[in-house]
């Protein structure tokens, strides 16, 4: 096998022993932003996935990334989609060992109901930066398909994922095309402004550009930095093409 494939003995051994063949300084997680855009446009049933609840007869979002975010618990009300993908895990109820049973891990769950009022009132930014071993957890809303079998848990900041937007290229913010500018503003609101429905993204009668300009004035510096980095990527491509 070595002679025919021109592989070194070390490569063959690594393959046979199922050893890692690459190492990275960060972890990555896909963010399927187009499904949120379709939900915003009102195409839930055909594109996002909606079923009729057999008990109530109401429409219920199918279990996916869109439903996980939109039907998150009230404790995570103030978290943006970007931070949700980066630092919130969906955990099966039976997959986490009981910390009181003696089998400990470096990332165990802590229900908000076990905490004092001051903890529940803590800003979401502080929860995301908290390094305590026992991680805050939150239940899904009752309409989530996995509300009884799964819960949400905030990851340690040292184990944070880097979201990878999956879909068409992120629009430029320095465009002179009004349609592209509106699309950019809408996407940045979807990614970085906490929301559950379209009314949370902009007020009635407000354009997407106006809503985004208003949001930028009050958003946290981390979100501004990420939006700046997205634009830097476009500028780097421009520089590459110029040379």
PDB file of C-alpha atoms in Angstrom:
ATOM      1  CA  UNK A   1       0.000   0.000   0.000  1.00  0.00           C
ATOM      2  CA  UNK A   2       2.859   2.345   0.826  1.00  0.00           C
ATOM      3  CA  UNK A   3       4.599   1.900  -2.511  1.00  0.00           C
ATOM      4  CA  UNK A   4       1.473   2.182  -4.659  1.00  0.00           C
ATOM      5  CA  UNK A   5      -0.035   5.208  -2.911  1.00  0.00           C
ATOM      6  CA  UNK A   6       3.291   6.902  -2.185  1.00  0.00           C
ATOM      7  CA  UNK A   7       2.411   7.344   1.477  1.00  0.00           C
ATOM      8  CA  UNK A   8       4.950   7.387   4.258  1.00  0.00           C
ATOM      9  CA  UNK A   9       4.838   4.769   6.981  1.00  0.00           C
ATOM     10  CA  UNK A  10       3.862   7.482   9.469  1.00  0.00           C
ATOM     11  CA  UNK A  11       0.850   8.437   7.349  1.00  0.00           C
ATOM     12  CA  UNK A  12      -0.302   4.836   7.059  1.00  0.00           C
ATOM     13  CA  UNK A  13       0.026   4.247  10.798  1.00  0.00           C
ATOM     14  CA  UNK A  14      -1.880   7.457  11.563  1.00  0.00           C
ATOM     15  CA  UNK A  15      -4.695   6.319   9.256  1.00  0.00           C
ATOM     16  CA  UNK A  16      -4.863   2.798  10.691  1.00  0.00           C
ATOM     17  CA  UNK A  17      -4.865   4.090  14.268  1.00  0.00           C
ATOM     18  CA  UNK A  18      -7.481   6.740  13.431  1.00  0.00           C
ATOM     19  CA  UNK A  19      -5.255   9.583  14.604  1.00  0.00           C
ATOM     20  CA  UNK A  20      -6.021  13.180  13.724  1.00  0.00           C
ATOM     21  CA  UNK A  21      -4.357  14.445  10.575  1.00  0.00           C
ATOM     22  CA  UNK A  22      -4.760  18.140  11.245  1.00  0.00           C
ATOM     23  CA  UNK A  23      -5.035  20.522  14.161  1.00  0.00           C
ATOM     24  CA  UNK A  24      -6.791  23.879  14.446  1.00  0.00           C
ATOM     25  CA  UNK A  25      -6.683  26.685  16.982  1.00  0.00           C
ATOM     26  CA  UNK A  26     -10.453  27.237  16.775  1.00  0.00           C
ATOM     27  CA  UNK A  27     -13.657  25.268  16.372  1.00  0.00           C
ATOM     28  CA  UNK A  28     -16.198  26.023  13.686  1.00  0.00           C
ATOM     29  CA  UNK A  29     -19.970  25.626  13.373  1.00  0.00           C
ATOM     30  CA  UNK A  30     -22.163  26.238  10.336  1.00  0.00           C
ATOM     31  CA  UNK A  31     -24.705  29.058  10.383  1.00  0.00           C
ATOM     32  CA  UNK A  32     -27.402  28.511   7.751  1.00  0.00           C
ATOM     33  CA  UNK A  33     -28.468  32.132   7.491  1.00  0.00           C
ATOM     34  CA  UNK A  34     -30.561  31.660   4.336  1.00  0.00           C
ATOM     35  CA  UNK A  35     -33.164  29.702   6.307  1.00  0.00           C
ATOM     36  CA  UNK A  36     -33.595  32.692   8.633  1.00  0.00           C
ATOM     37  CA  UNK A  37     -33.904  34.978   5.630  1.00  0.00           C
ATOM     38  CA  UNK A  38     -36.632  32.752   4.196  1.00  0.00           C
ATOM     39  CA  UNK A  39     -38.410  32.698   7.561  1.00  0.00           C
ATOM     40  CA  UNK A  40     -38.245  36.485   7.631  1.00  0.00           C
ATOM     41  CA  UNK A  41     -39.791  36.550   4.142  1.00  0.00           C
ATOM     42  CA  UNK A  42     -42.695  34.389   5.306  1.00  0.00           C
ATOM     43  CA  UNK A  43     -41.782  31.154   3.523  1.00  0.00           C
ATOM     44  CA  UNK A  44     -41.858  29.010   6.675  1.00  0.00           C
ATOM     45  CA  UNK A  45     -43.911  26.109   5.438  1.00  0.00           C
ATOM     46  CA  UNK A  46     -42.109  25.453   2.158  1.00  0.00           C
ATOM     47  CA  UNK A  47     -38.561  26.402   3.068  1.00  0.00           C
ATOM     48  CA  UNK A  48     -37.991  26.314   6.823  1.00  0.00           C
ATOM     49  CA  UNK A  49     -40.273  23.461   7.785  1.00  0.00           C
ATOM     50  CA  UNK A  50     -43.572  23.704   9.630  1.00  0.00           C
ATOM     51  CA  UNK A  51     -45.919  20.967  10.771  1.00  0.00           C
ATOM     52  CA  UNK A  52     -49.411  20.986  12.284  1.00  0.00           C
ATOM     53  CA  UNK A  53     -49.456  20.111  15.979  1.00  0.00           C
ATOM     54  CA  UNK A  54     -51.644  17.044  16.519  1.00  0.00           C
ATOM     55  CA  UNK A  55     -52.989  18.365  19.829  1.00  0.00           C
ATOM     56  CA  UNK A  56     -53.454  22.099  19.412  1.00  0.00           C
ATOM     57  CA  UNK A  57     -53.812  22.237  15.635  1.00  0.00           C
ATOM     58  CA  UNK A  58     -51.344  25.135  15.491  1.00  0.00           C
ATOM     59  CA  UNK A  59     -48.272  25.438  13.291  1.00  0.00           C
ATOM     60  CA  UNK A  60     -45.026  24.290  14.922  1.00  0.00           C
ATOM     61  CA  UNK A  61     -41.546  24.819  13.510  1.00  0.00           C
ATOM     62  CA  UNK A  62     -39.696  21.616  12.735  1.00  0.00           C
ATOM     63  CA  UNK A  63     -36.594  20.993  14.821  1.00  0.00           C
ATOM     64  CA  UNK A  64     -33.680  22.706  13.085  1.00  0.00           C
ATOM     65  CA  UNK A  65     -31.319  25.609  13.628  1.00  0.00           C
ATOM     66  CA  UNK A  66     -34.090  28.087  12.885  1.00  0.00           C
ATOM     67  CA  UNK A  67     -36.478  26.561  15.405  1.00  0.00           C
ATOM     68  CA  UNK A  68     -33.721  26.161  17.996  1.00  0.00           C
ATOM     69  CA  UNK A  69     -33.048  29.890  17.940  1.00  0.00           C
ATOM     70  CA  UNK A  70     -36.568  31.256  17.553  1.00  0.00           C
ATOM     71  CA  UNK A  71     -37.993  28.916  20.224  1.00  0.00           C
ATOM     72  CA  UNK A  72     -35.185  29.368  22.748  1.00  0.00           C
ATOM     73  CA  UNK A  73     -36.074  29.893  26.396  1.00  0.00           C
ATOM     74  CA  UNK A  74     -36.780  33.305  27.893  1.00  0.00           C
ATOM     75  CA  UNK A  75     -33.422  33.222  29.683  1.00  0.00           C
ATOM     76  CA  UNK A  76     -31.754  33.569  26.287  1.00  0.00           C
ATOM     77  CA  UNK A  77     -34.104  36.305  25.083  1.00  0.00           C
ATOM     78  CA  UNK A  78     -31.293  38.843  24.633  1.00  0.00           C
ATOM     79  CA  UNK A  79     -28.870  36.619  22.709  1.00  0.00           C
ATOM     80  CA  UNK A  80     -28.175  37.265  19.039  1.00  0.00           C
ATOM     81  CA  UNK A  81     -28.232  34.560  16.386  1.00  0.00           C
ATOM     82  CA  UNK A  82     -24.457  34.865  15.950  1.00  0.00           C
ATOM     83  CA  UNK A  83     -23.743  34.321  19.646  1.00  0.00           C
ATOM     84  CA  UNK A  84     -26.358  31.577  19.818  1.00  0.00           C
ATOM     85  CA  UNK A  85     -24.610  29.561  17.113  1.00  0.00           C
ATOM     86  CA  UNK A  86     -21.195  30.312  18.586  1.00  0.00           C
ATOM     87  CA  UNK A  87     -21.820  29.453  22.204  1.00  0.00           C
ATOM     88  CA  UNK A  88     -25.098  27.603  22.799  1.00  0.00           C
ATOM     89  CA  UNK A  89     -25.376  23.814  22.574  1.00  0.00           C
ATOM     90  CA  UNK A  90     -28.505  21.684  22.279  1.00  0.00           C
ATOM     91  CA  UNK A  91     -28.090  18.851  24.779  1.00  0.00           C
ATOM     92  CA  UNK A  92     -30.149  15.682  25.136  1.00  0.00           C
ATOM     93  CA  UNK A  93     -31.531  15.342  28.666  1.00  0.00           C
ATOM     94  CA  UNK A  94     -29.927  11.937  29.189  1.00  0.00           C
ATOM     95  CA  UNK A  95     -26.538  12.811  27.678  1.00  0.00           C
ATOM     96  CA  UNK A  96     -25.258  14.863  30.618  1.00  0.00           C
ATOM     97  CA  UNK A  97     -23.927  12.989  33.669  1.00  0.00           C
ATOM     98  CA  UNK A  98     -25.351  13.936  37.053  1.00  0.00           C
ATOM     99  CA  UNK A  99     -22.829  16.122  38.853  1.00  0.00           C
ATOM    100  CA  UNK A 100     -24.049  14.791  42.184  1.00  0.00           C
ATOM    101  CA  UNK A 101     -23.510  11.209  41.058  1.00  0.00           C
ATOM    102  CA  UNK A 102     -19.773  11.468  41.094  1.00  0.00           C
ATOM    103  CA  UNK A 103     -19.095  11.528  37.350  1.00  0.00           C
ATOM    104  CA  UNK A 104     -17.887  15.066  36.813  1.00  0.00           C
ATOM    105  CA  UNK A 105     -17.083  16.944  33.625  1.00  0.00           C
ATOM    106  CA  UNK A 106     -15.466  20.298  32.928  1.00  0.00           C
ATOM    107  CA  UNK A 107     -18.764  21.676  31.606  1.00  0.00           C
ATOM    108  CA  UNK A 108     -21.849  20.723  33.623  1.00  0.00           C
ATOM    109  CA  UNK A 109     -25.245  22.351  33.500  1.00  0.00           C
ATOM    110  CA  UNK A 110     -26.806  24.785  35.935  1.00  0.00           C
ATOM    111  CA  UNK A 111     -30.516  25.552  35.660  1.00  0.00           C
ATOM    112  CA  UNK A 112     -31.537  29.212  36.019  1.00  0.00           C
ATOM    113  CA  UNK A 113     -34.213  28.074  38.431  1.00  0.00           C
ATOM    114  CA  UNK A 114     -31.440  27.071  40.830  1.00  0.00           C
ATOM    115  CA  UNK A 115     -29.988  30.571  40.798  1.00  0.00           C
ATOM    116  CA  UNK A 116     -30.862  33.729  42.636  1.00  0.00           C
ATOM    117  CA  UNK A 117     -32.631  36.710  41.147  1.00  0.00           C
ATOM    118  CA  UNK A 118     -29.349  38.514  40.548  1.00  0.00           C
ATOM    119  CA  UNK A 119     -28.131  35.705  38.287  1.00  0.00           C
ATOM    120  CA  UNK A 120     -31.310  35.665  36.214  1.00  0.00           C
ATOM    121  CA  UNK A 121     -31.047  39.419  35.794  1.00  0.00           C
ATOM    122  CA  UNK A 122     -27.420  39.293  34.672  1.00  0.00           C
ATOM    123  CA  UNK A 123     -26.815  40.612  31.166  1.00  0.00           C
ATOM    124  CA  UNK A 124     -26.381  37.971  28.485  1.00  0.00           C
ATOM    125  CA  UNK A 125     -22.893  39.324  27.788  1.00  0.00           C
ATOM    126  CA  UNK A 126     -21.811  38.384  31.303  1.00  0.00           C
ATOM    127  CA  UNK A 127     -23.240  34.883  30.914  1.00  0.00           C
ATOM    128  CA  UNK A 128     -21.346  34.385  27.671  1.00  0.00           C
ATOM    129  CA  UNK A 129     -18.096  35.472  29.314  1.00  0.00           C
ATOM    130  CA  UNK A 130     -18.663  33.538  32.545  1.00  0.00           C
ATOM    131  CA  UNK A 131     -16.019  30.856  33.150  1.00  0.00           C
ATOM    132  CA  UNK A 132     -17.738  28.980  35.991  1.00  0.00           C
ATOM    133  CA  UNK A 133     -17.623  25.208  35.631  1.00  0.00           C
ATOM    134  CA  UNK A 134     -21.400  24.848  36.008  1.00  0.00           C
ATOM    135  CA  UNK A 135     -22.894  26.233  32.814  1.00  0.00           C
ATOM    136  CA  UNK A 136     -26.219  28.091  32.640  1.00  0.00           C
ATOM    137  CA  UNK A 137     -28.946  26.094  30.904  1.00  0.00           C
ATOM    138  CA  UNK A 138     -32.325  26.998  29.497  1.00  0.00           C
ATOM    139  CA  UNK A 139     -35.336  25.014  28.368  1.00  0.00           C
ATOM    140  CA  UNK A 140     -36.950  25.365  24.951  1.00  0.00           C
ATOM    141  CA  UNK A 141     -40.400  26.871  24.596  1.00  0.00           C
ATOM    142  CA  UNK A 142     -43.208  24.320  24.726  1.00  0.00           C
ATOM    143  CA  UNK A 143     -43.857  24.547  20.976  1.00  0.00           C
ATOM    144  CA  UNK A 144     -40.399  23.222  20.137  1.00  0.00           C
ATOM    145  CA  UNK A 145     -40.500  19.598  18.969  1.00  0.00           C
ATOM    146  CA  UNK A 146     -37.659  18.639  21.303  1.00  0.00           C
ATOM    147  CA  UNK A 147     -38.754  20.680  24.311  1.00  0.00           C
ATOM    148  CA  UNK A 148     -39.157  17.538  26.442  1.00  0.00           C
ATOM    149  CA  UNK A 149     -36.011  15.752  25.308  1.00  0.00           C
ATOM    150  CA  UNK A 150     -33.424  18.511  24.944  1.00  0.00           C
ATOM    151  CA  UNK A 151     -32.311  21.741  26.573  1.00  0.00           C
ATOM    152  CA  UNK A 152     -29.897  24.568  25.747  1.00  0.00           C
ATOM    153  CA  UNK A 153     -26.611  25.160  27.528  1.00  0.00           C
ATOM    154  CA  UNK A 154     -24.096  27.995  27.205  1.00  0.00           C
ATOM    155  CA  UNK A 155     -20.577  26.834  26.384  1.00  0.00           C
ATOM    156  CA  UNK A 156     -17.481  28.047  28.149  1.00  0.00           C
ATOM    157  CA  UNK A 157     -16.035  31.091  26.350  1.00  0.00           C
ATOM    158  CA  UNK A 158     -12.791  29.164  25.819  1.00  0.00           C
ATOM    159  CA  UNK A 159     -14.778  26.564  23.842  1.00  0.00           C
ATOM    160  CA  UNK A 160     -16.654  29.054  21.729  1.00  0.00           C
ATOM    161  CA  UNK A 161     -17.254  28.157  18.075  1.00  0.00           C
ATOM    162  CA  UNK A 162     -16.599  30.462  15.146  1.00  0.00           C
ATOM    163  CA  UNK A 163     -19.810  30.638  13.086  1.00  0.00           C
ATOM    164  CA  UNK A 164     -19.338  29.935   9.380  1.00  0.00           C
ATOM    165  CA  UNK A 165     -22.123  31.550   7.305  1.00  0.00           C
ATOM    166  CA  UNK A 166     -23.409  29.009   4.776  1.00  0.00           C
ATOM    167  CA  UNK A 167     -25.078  30.514   1.721  1.00  0.00           C
ATOM    168  CA  UNK A 168     -24.448  33.278  -0.817  1.00  0.00           C
ATOM    169  CA  UNK A 169     -21.654  35.766  -0.154  1.00  0.00           C
ATOM    170  CA  UNK A 170     -22.309  38.348   2.562  1.00  0.00           C
ATOM    171  CA  UNK A 171     -23.176  41.660   0.840  1.00  0.00           C
ATOM    172  CA  UNK A 172     -20.780  44.599   0.984  1.00  0.00           C
ATOM    173  CA  UNK A 173     -21.668  47.495   3.227  1.00  0.00           C
ATOM    174  CA  UNK A 174     -19.930  50.106   1.038  1.00  0.00           C
ATOM    175  CA  UNK A 175     -22.141  49.398  -1.958  1.00  0.00           C
ATOM    176  CA  UNK A 176     -23.890  52.173  -3.852  1.00  0.00           C
ATOM    177  CA  UNK A 177     -26.732  49.871  -4.901  1.00  0.00           C
ATOM    178  CA  UNK A 178     -29.770  50.622  -2.690  1.00  0.00           C
ATOM    179  CA  UNK A 179     -31.090  47.061  -3.059  1.00  0.00           C
ATOM    180  CA  UNK A 180     -27.790  45.537  -1.913  1.00  0.00           C
ATOM    181  CA  UNK A 181     -27.539  48.052   0.923  1.00  0.00           C
ATOM    182  CA  UNK A 182     -31.011  47.074   2.113  1.00  0.00           C
ATOM    183  CA  UNK A 183     -30.114  43.380   1.917  1.00  0.00           C
ATOM    184  CA  UNK A 184     -26.910  43.972   3.879  1.00  0.00           C
ATOM    185  CA  UNK A 185     -28.747  45.923   6.573  1.00  0.00           C
ATOM    186  CA  UNK A 186     -31.386  43.214   6.895  1.00  0.00           C
ATOM    187  CA  UNK A 187     -28.808  40.431   7.159  1.00  0.00           C
ATOM    188  CA  UNK A 188     -26.770  42.237   9.823  1.00  0.00           C
ATOM    189  CA  UNK A 189     -29.931  42.705  11.875  1.00  0.00           C
ATOM    190  CA  UNK A 190     -30.786  39.012  11.507  1.00  0.00           C
ATOM    191  CA  UNK A 191     -27.303  37.967  12.627  1.00  0.00           C
ATOM    192  CA  UNK A 192     -26.532  40.422  15.409  1.00  0.00           C
ATOM    193  CA  UNK A 193     -29.798  41.787  16.821  1.00  0.00           C
ATOM    194  CA  UNK A 194     -31.715  39.491  19.217  1.00  0.00           C
ATOM    195  CA  UNK A 195     -35.102  38.595  17.720  1.00  0.00           C
ATOM    196  CA  UNK A 196     -37.939  36.071  17.563  1.00  0.00           C
ATOM    197  CA  UNK A 197     -40.098  37.574  14.822  1.00  0.00           C
ATOM    198  CA  UNK A 198     -39.769  40.227  12.148  1.00  0.00           C
ATOM    199  CA  UNK A 199     -41.303  42.878  14.407  1.00  0.00           C
ATOM    200  CA  UNK A 200     -38.243  42.584  16.663  1.00  0.00           C
ATOM    201  CA  UNK A 201     -35.924  43.504  13.788  1.00  0.00           C
ATOM    202  CA  UNK A 202     -37.598  46.766  12.781  1.00  0.00           C
ATOM    203  CA  UNK A 203     -40.593  48.856  13.703  1.00  0.00           C
ATOM    204  CA  UNK A 204     -43.633  49.225  11.477  1.00  0.00           C
ATOM    205  CA  UNK A 205     -42.965  51.610   8.602  1.00  0.00           C
ATOM    206  CA  UNK A 206     -39.210  51.600   9.192  1.00  0.00           C
ATOM    207  CA  UNK A 207     -36.876  50.620   6.363  1.00  0.00           C
ATOM    208  CA  UNK A 208     -34.179  47.999   6.878  1.00  0.00           C
ATOM    209  CA  UNK A 209     -31.493  50.629   6.385  1.00  0.00           C
ATOM    210  CA  UNK A 210     -33.033  52.895   9.015  1.00  0.00           C
ATOM    211  CA  UNK A 211     -33.420  49.993  11.437  1.00  0.00           C
ATOM    212  CA  UNK A 212     -29.794  48.969  10.951  1.00  0.00           C
ATOM    213  CA  UNK A 213     -28.467  52.510  11.393  1.00  0.00           C
ATOM    214  CA  UNK A 214     -30.424  52.744  14.634  1.00  0.00           C
ATOM    215  CA  UNK A 215     -29.136  49.357  15.818  1.00  0.00           C
ATOM    216  CA  UNK A 216     -25.470  50.179  15.138  1.00  0.00           C
ATOM    217  CA  UNK A 217     -25.652  53.126  17.539  1.00  0.00           C
ATOM    218  CA  UNK A 218     -26.426  50.852  20.495  1.00  0.00           C
ATOM    219  CA  UNK A 219     -25.028  47.415  19.614  1.00  0.00           C
ATOM    220  CA  UNK A 220     -22.131  45.921  21.571  1.00  0.00           C
ATOM    221  CA  UNK A 221     -18.526  46.415  20.374  1.00  0.00           C
ATOM    222  CA  UNK A 222     -18.106  42.697  19.675  1.00  0.00           C
ATOM    223  CA  UNK A 223     -20.881  42.774  17.076  1.00  0.00           C
ATOM    224  CA  UNK A 224     -19.428  45.907  15.494  1.00  0.00           C
ATOM    225  CA  UNK A 225     -16.036  44.223  15.280  1.00  0.00           C
ATOM    226  CA  UNK A 226     -17.501  41.167  13.537  1.00  0.00           C
ATOM    227  CA  UNK A 227     -19.343  43.324  11.023  1.00  0.00           C
ATOM    228  CA  UNK A 228     -16.101  45.216  10.374  1.00  0.00           C
ATOM    229  CA  UNK A 229     -14.264  41.945   9.804  1.00  0.00           C
ATOM    230  CA  UNK A 230     -16.839  40.888   7.214  1.00  0.00           C
ATOM    231  CA  UNK A 231     -16.139  44.081   5.301  1.00  0.00           C
ATOM    232  CA  UNK A 232     -12.373  43.580   5.646  1.00  0.00           C
ATOM    233  CA  UNK A 233     -12.757  40.281   3.799  1.00  0.00           C
ATOM    234  CA  UNK A 234     -14.255  42.120   0.817  1.00  0.00           C
ATOM    235  CA  UNK A 235     -11.459  44.701   0.944  1.00  0.00           C
ATOM    236  CA  UNK A 236      -8.831  41.954   0.999  1.00  0.00           C
ATOM    237  CA  UNK A 237     -10.368  40.420  -2.118  1.00  0.00           C
ATOM    238  CA  UNK A 238     -10.328  43.846  -3.789  1.00  0.00           C
ATOM    239  CA  UNK A 239      -6.647  44.238  -2.954  1.00  0.00           C
ATOM    240  CA  UNK A 240      -5.900  40.787  -4.322  1.00  0.00           C
ATOM    241  CA  UNK A 241      -7.635  41.557  -7.605  1.00  0.00           C
ATOM    242  CA  UNK A 242      -5.832  44.902  -7.924  1.00  0.00           C
ATOM    243  CA  UNK A 243      -2.461  43.221  -7.679  1.00  0.00           C
TER     244      UNK A 243
END
